[in-house]
PDB file of C-alpha atoms in Angstrom:
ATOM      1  CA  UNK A  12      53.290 -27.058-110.428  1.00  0.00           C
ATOM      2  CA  UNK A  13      52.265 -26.671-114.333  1.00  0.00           C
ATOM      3  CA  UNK A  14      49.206 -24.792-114.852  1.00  0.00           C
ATOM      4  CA  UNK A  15      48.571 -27.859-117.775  1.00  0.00           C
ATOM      5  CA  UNK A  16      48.163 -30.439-115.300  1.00  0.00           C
ATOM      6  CA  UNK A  17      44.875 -32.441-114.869  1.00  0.00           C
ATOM      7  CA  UNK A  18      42.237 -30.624-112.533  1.00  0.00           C
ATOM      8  CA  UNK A  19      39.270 -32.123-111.432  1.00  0.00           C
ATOM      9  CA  UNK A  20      36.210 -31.107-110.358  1.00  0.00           C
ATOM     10  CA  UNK A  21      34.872 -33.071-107.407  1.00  0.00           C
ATOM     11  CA  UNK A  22      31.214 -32.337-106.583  1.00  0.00           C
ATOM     12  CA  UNK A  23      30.021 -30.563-109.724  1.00  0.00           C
ATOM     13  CA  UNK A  24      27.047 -28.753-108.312  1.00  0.00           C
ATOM     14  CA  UNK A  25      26.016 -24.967-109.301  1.00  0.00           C
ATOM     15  CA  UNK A  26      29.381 -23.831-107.912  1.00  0.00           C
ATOM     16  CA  UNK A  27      31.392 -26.554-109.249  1.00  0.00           C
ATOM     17  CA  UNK A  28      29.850 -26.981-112.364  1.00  0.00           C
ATOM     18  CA  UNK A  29      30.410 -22.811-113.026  1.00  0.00           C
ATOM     19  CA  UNK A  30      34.416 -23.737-112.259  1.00  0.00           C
ATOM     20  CA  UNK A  31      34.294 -26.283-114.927  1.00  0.00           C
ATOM     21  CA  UNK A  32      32.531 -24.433-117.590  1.00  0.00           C
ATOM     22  CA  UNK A  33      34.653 -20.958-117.049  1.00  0.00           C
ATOM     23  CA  UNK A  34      38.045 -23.409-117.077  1.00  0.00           C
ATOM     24  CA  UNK A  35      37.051 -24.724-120.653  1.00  0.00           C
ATOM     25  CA  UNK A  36      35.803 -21.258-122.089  1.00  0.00           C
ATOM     26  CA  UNK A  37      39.139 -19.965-120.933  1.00  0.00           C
ATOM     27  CA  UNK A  38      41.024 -22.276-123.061  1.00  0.00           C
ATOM     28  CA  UNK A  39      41.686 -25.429-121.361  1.00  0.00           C
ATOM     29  CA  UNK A  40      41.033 -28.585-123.367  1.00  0.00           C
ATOM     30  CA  UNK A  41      38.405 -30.930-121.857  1.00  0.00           C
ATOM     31  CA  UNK A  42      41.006 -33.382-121.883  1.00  0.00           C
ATOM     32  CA  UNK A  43      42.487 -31.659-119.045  1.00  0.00           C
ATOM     33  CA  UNK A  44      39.591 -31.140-116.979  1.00  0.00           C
ATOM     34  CA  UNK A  45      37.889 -33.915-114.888  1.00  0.00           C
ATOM     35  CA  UNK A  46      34.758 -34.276-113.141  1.00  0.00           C
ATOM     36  CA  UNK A  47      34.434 -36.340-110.196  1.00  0.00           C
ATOM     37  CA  UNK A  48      31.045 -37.297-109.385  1.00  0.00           C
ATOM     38  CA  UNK A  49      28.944 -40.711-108.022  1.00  0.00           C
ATOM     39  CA  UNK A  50      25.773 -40.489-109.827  1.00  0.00           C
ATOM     40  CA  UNK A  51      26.024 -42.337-113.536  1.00  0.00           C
ATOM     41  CA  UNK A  52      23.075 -40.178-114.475  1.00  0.00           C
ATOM     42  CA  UNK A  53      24.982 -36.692-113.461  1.00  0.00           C
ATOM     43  CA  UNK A  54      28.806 -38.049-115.179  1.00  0.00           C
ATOM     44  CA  UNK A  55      26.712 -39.034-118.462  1.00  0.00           C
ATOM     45  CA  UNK A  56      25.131 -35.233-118.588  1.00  0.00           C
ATOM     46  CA  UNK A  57      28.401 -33.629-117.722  1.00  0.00           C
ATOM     47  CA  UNK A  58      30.081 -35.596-120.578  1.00  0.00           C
ATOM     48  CA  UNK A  59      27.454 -35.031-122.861  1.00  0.00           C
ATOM     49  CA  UNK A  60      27.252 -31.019-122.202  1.00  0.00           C
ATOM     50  CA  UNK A  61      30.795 -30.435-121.742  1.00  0.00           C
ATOM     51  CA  UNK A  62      33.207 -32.914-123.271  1.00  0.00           C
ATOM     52  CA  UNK A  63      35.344 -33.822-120.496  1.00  0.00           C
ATOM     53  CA  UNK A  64      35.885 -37.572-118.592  1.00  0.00           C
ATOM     54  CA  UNK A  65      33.381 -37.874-115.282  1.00  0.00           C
ATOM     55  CA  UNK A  66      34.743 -40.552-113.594  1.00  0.00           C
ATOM     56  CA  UNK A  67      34.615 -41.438-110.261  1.00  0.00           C
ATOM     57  CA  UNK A  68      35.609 -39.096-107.719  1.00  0.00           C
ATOM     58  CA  UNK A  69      38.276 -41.560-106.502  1.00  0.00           C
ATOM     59  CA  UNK A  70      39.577 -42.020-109.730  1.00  0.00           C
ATOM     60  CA  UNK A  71      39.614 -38.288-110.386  1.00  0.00           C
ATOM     61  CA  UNK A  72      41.607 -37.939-107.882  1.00  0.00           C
ATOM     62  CA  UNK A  73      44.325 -40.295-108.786  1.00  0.00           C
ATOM     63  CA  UNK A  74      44.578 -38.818-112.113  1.00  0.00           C
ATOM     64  CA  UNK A  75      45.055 -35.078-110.992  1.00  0.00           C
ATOM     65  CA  UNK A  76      47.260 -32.717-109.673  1.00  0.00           C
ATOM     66  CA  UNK A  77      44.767 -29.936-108.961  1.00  0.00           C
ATOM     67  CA  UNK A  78      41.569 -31.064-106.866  1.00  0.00           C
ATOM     68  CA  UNK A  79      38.537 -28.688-106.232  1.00  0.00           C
ATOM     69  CA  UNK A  80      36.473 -29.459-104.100  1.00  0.00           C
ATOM     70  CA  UNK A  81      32.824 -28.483-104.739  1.00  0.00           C
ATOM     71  CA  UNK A  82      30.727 -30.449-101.844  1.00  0.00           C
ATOM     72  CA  UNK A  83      29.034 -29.396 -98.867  1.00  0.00           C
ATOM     73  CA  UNK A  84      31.835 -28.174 -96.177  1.00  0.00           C
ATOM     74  CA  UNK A  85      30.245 -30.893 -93.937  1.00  0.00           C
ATOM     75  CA  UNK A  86      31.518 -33.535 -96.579  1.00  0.00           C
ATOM     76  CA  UNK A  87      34.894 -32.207 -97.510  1.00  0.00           C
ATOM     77  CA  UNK A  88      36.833 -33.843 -94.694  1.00  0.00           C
ATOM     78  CA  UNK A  89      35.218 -37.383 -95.117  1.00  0.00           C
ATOM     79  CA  UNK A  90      35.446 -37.178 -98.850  1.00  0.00           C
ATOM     80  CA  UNK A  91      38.917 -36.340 -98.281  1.00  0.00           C
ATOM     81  CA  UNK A  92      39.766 -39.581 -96.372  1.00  0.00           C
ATOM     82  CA  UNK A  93      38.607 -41.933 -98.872  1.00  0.00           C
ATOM     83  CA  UNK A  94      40.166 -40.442-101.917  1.00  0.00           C
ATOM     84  CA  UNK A  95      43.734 -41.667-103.107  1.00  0.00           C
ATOM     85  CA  UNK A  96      46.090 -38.427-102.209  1.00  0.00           C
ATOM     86  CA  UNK A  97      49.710 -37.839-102.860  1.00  0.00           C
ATOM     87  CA  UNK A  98      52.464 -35.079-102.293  1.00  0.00           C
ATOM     88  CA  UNK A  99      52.355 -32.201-104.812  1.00  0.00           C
ATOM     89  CA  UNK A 100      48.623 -32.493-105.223  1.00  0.00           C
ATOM     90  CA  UNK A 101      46.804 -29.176-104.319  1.00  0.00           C
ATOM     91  CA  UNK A 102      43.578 -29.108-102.726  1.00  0.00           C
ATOM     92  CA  UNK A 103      41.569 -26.509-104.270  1.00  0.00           C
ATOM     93  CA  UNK A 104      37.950 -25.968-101.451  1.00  0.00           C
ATOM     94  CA  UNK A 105      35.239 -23.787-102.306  1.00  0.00           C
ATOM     95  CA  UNK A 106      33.355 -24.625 -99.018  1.00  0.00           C
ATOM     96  CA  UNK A 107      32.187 -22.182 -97.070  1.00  0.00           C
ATOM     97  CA  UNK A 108      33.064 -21.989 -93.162  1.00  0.00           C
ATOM     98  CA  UNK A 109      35.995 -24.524 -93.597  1.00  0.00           C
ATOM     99  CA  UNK A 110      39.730 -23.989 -92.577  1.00  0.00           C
ATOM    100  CA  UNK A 111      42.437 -24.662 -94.439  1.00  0.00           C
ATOM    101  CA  UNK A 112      44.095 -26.017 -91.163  1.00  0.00           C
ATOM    102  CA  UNK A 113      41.121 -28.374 -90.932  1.00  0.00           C
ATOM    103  CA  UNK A 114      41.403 -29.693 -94.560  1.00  0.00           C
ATOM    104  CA  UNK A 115      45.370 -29.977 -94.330  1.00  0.00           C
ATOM    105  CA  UNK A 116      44.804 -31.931 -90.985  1.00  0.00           C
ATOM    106  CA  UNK A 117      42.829 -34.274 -92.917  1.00  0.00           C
ATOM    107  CA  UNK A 118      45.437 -34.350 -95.584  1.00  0.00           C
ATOM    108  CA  UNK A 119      48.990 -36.322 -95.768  1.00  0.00           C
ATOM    109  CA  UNK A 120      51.846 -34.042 -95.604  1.00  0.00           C
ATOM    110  CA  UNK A 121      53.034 -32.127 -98.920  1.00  0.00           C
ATOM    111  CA  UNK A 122      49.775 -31.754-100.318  1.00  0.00           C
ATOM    112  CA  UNK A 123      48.845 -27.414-100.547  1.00  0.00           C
ATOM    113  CA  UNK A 124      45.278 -26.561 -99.719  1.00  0.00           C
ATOM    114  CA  UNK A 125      44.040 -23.006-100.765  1.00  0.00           C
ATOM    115  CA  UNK A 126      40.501 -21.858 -99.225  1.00  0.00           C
ATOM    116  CA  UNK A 127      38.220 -20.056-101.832  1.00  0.00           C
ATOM    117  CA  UNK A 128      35.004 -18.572-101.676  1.00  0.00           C
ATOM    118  CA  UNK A 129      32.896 -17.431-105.075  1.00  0.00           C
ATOM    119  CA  UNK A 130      29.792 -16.388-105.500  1.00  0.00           C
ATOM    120  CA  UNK A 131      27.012 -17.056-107.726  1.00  0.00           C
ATOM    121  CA  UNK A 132      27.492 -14.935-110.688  1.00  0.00           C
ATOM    122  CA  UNK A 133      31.013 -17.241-111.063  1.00  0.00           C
ATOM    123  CA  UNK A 134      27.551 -18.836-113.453  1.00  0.00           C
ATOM    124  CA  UNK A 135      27.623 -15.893-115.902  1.00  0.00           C
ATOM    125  CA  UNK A 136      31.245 -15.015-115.793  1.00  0.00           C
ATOM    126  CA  UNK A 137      31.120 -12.629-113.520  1.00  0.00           C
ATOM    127  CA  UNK A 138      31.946 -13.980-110.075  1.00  0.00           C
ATOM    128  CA  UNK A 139      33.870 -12.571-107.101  1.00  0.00           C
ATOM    129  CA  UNK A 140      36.060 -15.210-105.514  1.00  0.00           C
ATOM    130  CA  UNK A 141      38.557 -14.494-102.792  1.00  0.00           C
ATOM    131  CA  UNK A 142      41.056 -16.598-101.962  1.00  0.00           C
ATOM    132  CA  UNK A 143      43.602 -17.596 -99.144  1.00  0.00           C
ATOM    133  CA  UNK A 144      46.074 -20.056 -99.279  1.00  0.00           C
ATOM    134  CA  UNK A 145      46.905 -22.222 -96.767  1.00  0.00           C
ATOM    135  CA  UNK A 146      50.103 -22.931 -94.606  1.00  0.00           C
ATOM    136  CA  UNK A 147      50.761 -25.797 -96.796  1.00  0.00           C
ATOM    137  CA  UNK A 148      50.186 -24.193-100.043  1.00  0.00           C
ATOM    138  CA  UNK A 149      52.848 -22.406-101.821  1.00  0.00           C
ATOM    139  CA  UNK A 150      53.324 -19.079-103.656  1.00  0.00           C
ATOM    140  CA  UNK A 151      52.851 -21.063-106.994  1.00  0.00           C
ATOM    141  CA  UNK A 152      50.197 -22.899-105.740  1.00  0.00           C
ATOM    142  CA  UNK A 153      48.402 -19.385-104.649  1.00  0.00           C
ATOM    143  CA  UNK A 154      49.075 -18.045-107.962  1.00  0.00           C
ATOM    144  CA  UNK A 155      47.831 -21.215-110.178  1.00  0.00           C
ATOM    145  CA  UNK A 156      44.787 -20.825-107.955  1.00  0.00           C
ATOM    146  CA  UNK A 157      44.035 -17.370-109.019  1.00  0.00           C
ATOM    147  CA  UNK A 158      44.602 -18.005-112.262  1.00  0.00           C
ATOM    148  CA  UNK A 159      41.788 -20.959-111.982  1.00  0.00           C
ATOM    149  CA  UNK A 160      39.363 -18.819-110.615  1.00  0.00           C
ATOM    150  CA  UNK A 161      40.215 -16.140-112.907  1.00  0.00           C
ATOM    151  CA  UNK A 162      38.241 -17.946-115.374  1.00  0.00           C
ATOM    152  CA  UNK A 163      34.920 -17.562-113.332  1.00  0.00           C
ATOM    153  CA  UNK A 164      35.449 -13.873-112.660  1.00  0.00           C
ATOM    154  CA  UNK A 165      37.532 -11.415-110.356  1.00  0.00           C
ATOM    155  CA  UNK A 166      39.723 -12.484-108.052  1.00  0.00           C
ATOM    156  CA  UNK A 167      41.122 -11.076-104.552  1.00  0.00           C
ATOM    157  CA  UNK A 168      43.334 -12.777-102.463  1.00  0.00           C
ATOM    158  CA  UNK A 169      43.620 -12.163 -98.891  1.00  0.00           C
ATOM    159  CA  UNK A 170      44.957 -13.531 -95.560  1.00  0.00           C
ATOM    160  CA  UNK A 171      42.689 -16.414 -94.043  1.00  0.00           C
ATOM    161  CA  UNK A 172      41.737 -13.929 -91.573  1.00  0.00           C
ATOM    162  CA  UNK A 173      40.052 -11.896 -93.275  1.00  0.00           C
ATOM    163  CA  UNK A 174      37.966 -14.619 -95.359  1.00  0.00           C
ATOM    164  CA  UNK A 175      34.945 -14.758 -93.692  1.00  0.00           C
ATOM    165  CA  UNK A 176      34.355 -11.177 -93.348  1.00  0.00           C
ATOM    166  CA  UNK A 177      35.161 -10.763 -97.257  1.00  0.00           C
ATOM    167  CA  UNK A 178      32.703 -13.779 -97.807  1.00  0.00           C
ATOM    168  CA  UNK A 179      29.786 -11.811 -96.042  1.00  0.00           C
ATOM    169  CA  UNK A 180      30.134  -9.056 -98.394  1.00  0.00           C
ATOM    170  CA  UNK A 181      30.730 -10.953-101.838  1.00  0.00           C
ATOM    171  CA  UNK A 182      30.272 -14.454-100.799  1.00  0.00           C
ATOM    172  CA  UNK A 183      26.385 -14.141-100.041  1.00  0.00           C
ATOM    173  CA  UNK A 184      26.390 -10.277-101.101  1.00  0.00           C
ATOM    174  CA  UNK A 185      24.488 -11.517-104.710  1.00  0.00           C
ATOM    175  CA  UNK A 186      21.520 -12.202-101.820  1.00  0.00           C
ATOM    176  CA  UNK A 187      21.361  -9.344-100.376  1.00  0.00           C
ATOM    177  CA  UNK A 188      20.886  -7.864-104.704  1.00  0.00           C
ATOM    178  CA  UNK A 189      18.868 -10.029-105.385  1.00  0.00           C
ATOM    179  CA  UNK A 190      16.536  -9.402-102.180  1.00  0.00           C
ATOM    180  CA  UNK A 191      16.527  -5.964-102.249  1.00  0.00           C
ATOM    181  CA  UNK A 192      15.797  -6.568-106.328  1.00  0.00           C
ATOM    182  CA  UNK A 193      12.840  -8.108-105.177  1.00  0.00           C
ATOM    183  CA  UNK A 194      11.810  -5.049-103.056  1.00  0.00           C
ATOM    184  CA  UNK A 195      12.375  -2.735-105.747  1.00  0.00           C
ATOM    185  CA  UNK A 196       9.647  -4.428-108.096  1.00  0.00           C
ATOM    186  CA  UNK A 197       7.203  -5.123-105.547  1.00  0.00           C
ATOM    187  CA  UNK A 198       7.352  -1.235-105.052  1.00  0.00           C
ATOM    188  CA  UNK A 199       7.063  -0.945-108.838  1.00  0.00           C
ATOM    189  CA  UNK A 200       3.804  -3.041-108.717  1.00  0.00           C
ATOM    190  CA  UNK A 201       2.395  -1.050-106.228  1.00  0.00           C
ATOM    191  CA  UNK A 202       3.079   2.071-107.646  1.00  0.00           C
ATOM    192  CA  UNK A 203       0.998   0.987-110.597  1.00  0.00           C
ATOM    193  CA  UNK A 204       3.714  -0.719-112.736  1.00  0.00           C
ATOM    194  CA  UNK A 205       2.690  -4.004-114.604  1.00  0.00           C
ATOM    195  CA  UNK A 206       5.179  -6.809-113.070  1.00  0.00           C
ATOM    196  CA  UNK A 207       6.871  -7.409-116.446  1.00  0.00           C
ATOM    197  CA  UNK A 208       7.822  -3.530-116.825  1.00  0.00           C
ATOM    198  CA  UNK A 209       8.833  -2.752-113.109  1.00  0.00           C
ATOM    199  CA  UNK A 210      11.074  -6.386-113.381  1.00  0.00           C
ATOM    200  CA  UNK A 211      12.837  -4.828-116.695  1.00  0.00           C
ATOM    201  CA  UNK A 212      13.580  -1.269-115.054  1.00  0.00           C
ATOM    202  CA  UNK A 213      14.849  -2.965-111.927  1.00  0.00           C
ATOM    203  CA  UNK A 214      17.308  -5.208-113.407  1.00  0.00           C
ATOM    204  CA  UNK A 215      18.705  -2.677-115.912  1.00  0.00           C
ATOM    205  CA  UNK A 216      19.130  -0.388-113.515  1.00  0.00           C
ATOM    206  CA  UNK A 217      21.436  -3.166-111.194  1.00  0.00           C
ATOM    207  CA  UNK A 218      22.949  -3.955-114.171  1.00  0.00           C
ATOM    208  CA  UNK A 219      23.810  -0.196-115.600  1.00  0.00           C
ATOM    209  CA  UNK A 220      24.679   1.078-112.008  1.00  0.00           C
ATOM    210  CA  UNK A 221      27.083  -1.984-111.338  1.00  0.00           C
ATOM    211  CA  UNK A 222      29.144  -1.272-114.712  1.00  0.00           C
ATOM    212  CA  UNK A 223      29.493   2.413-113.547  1.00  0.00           C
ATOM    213  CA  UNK A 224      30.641   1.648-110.399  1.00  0.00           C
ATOM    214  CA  UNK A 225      33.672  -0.832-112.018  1.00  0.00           C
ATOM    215  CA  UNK A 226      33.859   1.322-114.910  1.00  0.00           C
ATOM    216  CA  UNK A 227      34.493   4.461-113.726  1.00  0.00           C
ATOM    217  CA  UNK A 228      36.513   3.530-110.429  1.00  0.00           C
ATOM    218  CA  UNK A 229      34.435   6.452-108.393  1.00  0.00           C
ATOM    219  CA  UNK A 230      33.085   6.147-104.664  1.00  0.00           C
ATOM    220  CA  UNK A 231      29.778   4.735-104.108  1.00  0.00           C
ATOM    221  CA  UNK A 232      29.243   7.655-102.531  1.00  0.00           C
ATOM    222  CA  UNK A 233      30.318  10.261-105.505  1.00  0.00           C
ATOM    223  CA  UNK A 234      27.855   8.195-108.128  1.00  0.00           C
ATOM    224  CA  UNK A 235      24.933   8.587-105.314  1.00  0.00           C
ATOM    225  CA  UNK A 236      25.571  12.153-104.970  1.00  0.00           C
ATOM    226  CA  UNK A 237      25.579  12.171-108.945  1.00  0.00           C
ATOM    227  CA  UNK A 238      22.222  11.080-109.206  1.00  0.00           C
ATOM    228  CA  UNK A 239      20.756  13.689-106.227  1.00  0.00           C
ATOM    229  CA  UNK A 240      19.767  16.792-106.602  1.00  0.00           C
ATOM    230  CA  UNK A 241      19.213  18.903-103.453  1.00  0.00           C
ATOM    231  CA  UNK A 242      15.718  18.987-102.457  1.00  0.00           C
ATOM    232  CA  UNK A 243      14.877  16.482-105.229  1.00  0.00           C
ATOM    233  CA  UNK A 244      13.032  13.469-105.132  1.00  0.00           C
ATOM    234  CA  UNK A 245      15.901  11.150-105.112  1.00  0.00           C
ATOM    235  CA  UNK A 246      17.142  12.776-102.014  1.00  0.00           C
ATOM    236  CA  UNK A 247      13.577  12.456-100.284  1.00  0.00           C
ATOM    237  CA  UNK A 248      13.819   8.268-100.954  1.00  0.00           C
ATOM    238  CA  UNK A 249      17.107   8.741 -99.553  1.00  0.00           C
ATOM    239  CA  UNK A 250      16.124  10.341 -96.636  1.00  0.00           C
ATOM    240  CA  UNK A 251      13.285   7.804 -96.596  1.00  0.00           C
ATOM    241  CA  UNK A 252      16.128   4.723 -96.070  1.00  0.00           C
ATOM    242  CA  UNK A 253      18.647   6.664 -93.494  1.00  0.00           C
ATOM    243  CA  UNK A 254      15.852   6.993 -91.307  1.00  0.00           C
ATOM    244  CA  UNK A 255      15.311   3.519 -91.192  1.00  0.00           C
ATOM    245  CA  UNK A 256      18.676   2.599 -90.608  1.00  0.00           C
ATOM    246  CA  UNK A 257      19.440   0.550 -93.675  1.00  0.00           C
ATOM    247  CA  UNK A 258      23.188   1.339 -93.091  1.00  0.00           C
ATOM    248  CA  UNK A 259      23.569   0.260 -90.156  1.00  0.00           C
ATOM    249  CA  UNK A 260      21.212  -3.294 -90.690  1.00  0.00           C
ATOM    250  CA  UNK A 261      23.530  -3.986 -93.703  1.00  0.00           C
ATOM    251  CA  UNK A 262      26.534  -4.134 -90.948  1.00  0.00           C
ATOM    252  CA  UNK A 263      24.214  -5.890 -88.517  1.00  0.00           C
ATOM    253  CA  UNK A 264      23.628  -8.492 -91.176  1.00  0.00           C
ATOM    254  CA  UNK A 265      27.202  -8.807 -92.746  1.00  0.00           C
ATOM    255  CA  UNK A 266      28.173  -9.218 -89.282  1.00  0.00           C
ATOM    256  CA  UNK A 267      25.683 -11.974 -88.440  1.00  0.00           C
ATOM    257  CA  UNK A 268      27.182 -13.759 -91.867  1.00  0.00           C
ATOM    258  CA  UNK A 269      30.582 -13.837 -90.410  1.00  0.00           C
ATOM    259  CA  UNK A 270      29.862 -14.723 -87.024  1.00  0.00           C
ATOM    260  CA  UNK A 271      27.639 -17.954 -88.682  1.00  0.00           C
ATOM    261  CA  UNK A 272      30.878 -18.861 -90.888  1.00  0.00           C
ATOM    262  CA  UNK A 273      33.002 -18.891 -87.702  1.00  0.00           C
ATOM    263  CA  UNK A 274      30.247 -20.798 -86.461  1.00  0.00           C
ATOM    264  CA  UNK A 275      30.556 -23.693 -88.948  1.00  0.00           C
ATOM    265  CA  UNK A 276      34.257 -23.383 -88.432  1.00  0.00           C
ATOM    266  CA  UNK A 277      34.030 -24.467 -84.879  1.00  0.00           C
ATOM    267  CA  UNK A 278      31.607 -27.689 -86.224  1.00  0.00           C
ATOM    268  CA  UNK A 279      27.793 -26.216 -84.876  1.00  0.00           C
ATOM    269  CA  UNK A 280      26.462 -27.016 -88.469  1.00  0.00           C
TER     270      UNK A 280
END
């Protein structure tokens, strides 16, 4: 399959609407991208903002050979059945908690389905997707898949198996950032910090420690130990967070994220 086929976009929410922009800064032409969505109001914006055709989802379909799907995993298999498919399409899903057997079983034969699942920063440019492809998808199909998400950020690729546990940890890791951002400048508050200030210090401080980690390629662990001196006071907030177990509620709650996804695999929405 040429990478210069049509793709559309088929439920252009946050997620889908971050696919769309990244594919066009990367170099495809709007005339190559689609978006496929129901509301008038919603196709005339996307036009408007972007460039490319918004057409009905139906119609996107018919006119593309890459389909991603950007609705709510609970909609994918019913949006599925009324859209025009054909052999040699692929089937591109970004929901969370779905097969790809259940999407190809929903699927006339010869059309490839590859599962992805970003994350939230895909917004900025910066995303984490990981991917697995399907037992219908081919190699090429895999690779043309990277390559799309490529556009939205880094990109690992994995067996199916291992999706939902790589989903807890990038999938809904920005979360679990942005949570324990919020933490971080409540403490500044309360130690005396105006709001603005301890915001500032907080996210320049994700930001800055972030880069190091994908900059330098070190351990976690040798940056932490990089910033602790013995008996200092980084090591007595340290001290202050083993106690209270925050390793082990981080795998308590990862956990708990995977176990949900399997959950919405099985149909308990």
């Amino acid at each position: 399959m040429s990478s210069t086929g049509k793709i559309a976009i088929i439920g252009v929410g946050n997620m889908g609407e971050a696919v769309l922009a990244g594919l066009l800064k990367a170099g495809h032409a709007p005339a190559d991208v689609l978006a496929g969505v129901r509301r008038p109001e919603r196709a005339t914006a996307l036009a408007e903002t972007y460039g490319v055709a918004a057409v009905d989802p139906a119609e996107a379909a018919e006119r593309a050979e890459v389909l991603v799907l950007g609705v709510k995993p609970y909609q994918v298999v019913d949006l599925l059945g009324g859209l025009p498919l054909r052999a040699g399409q692929l089937v591109v899903s970004l929901a969370a908690g779905l097969t790809t057997a259940a999407i190809e079983a929903a699927l006339p034969a010869g059309i490839g389905v590859v599962r992805v699942m970003p994350n939230t920063p895909s917004l900025v440019g910066e995303g984490m997707s990981v991917i697995a492809g399907g037992a219908t998808a081919s190699a090429e199909q895999v690779t043309l898949t990277e390559s799309l998400m490529a556009a939205v950020g880094a990109v690992a690729t994995v067996p199916e198996s291992q999706l939902d546990a790589a989903a807890a940890i990038s999938g809904s890791g920005p979360a679990y950032v942005f949570y324990v951002a919020e933490a971080l400048v409540e403490a500044g508050v309360h130690l005396g910090l105006p709001r603005a200030v301890a915001t500032q210090l907080v996210t320049q401080t994700l930001v800055g420690s972030s880069l190091m980690l994908r900059e330098t390629g070190e351990h976690p662990a040798v940056l932490r130990e990089n910033v602790t001196s013995p008996g200092g006071t980084t090591a007595a907030a340290l001290r202050v967070l083993e106690n209270a177990g925050l390793r082990g509620t981080l795998l308590d709650a990862t956990r708990a994220n995977r176990d949900r996804s399997r959950e919405i695999a099985r149909g308990h929405m």
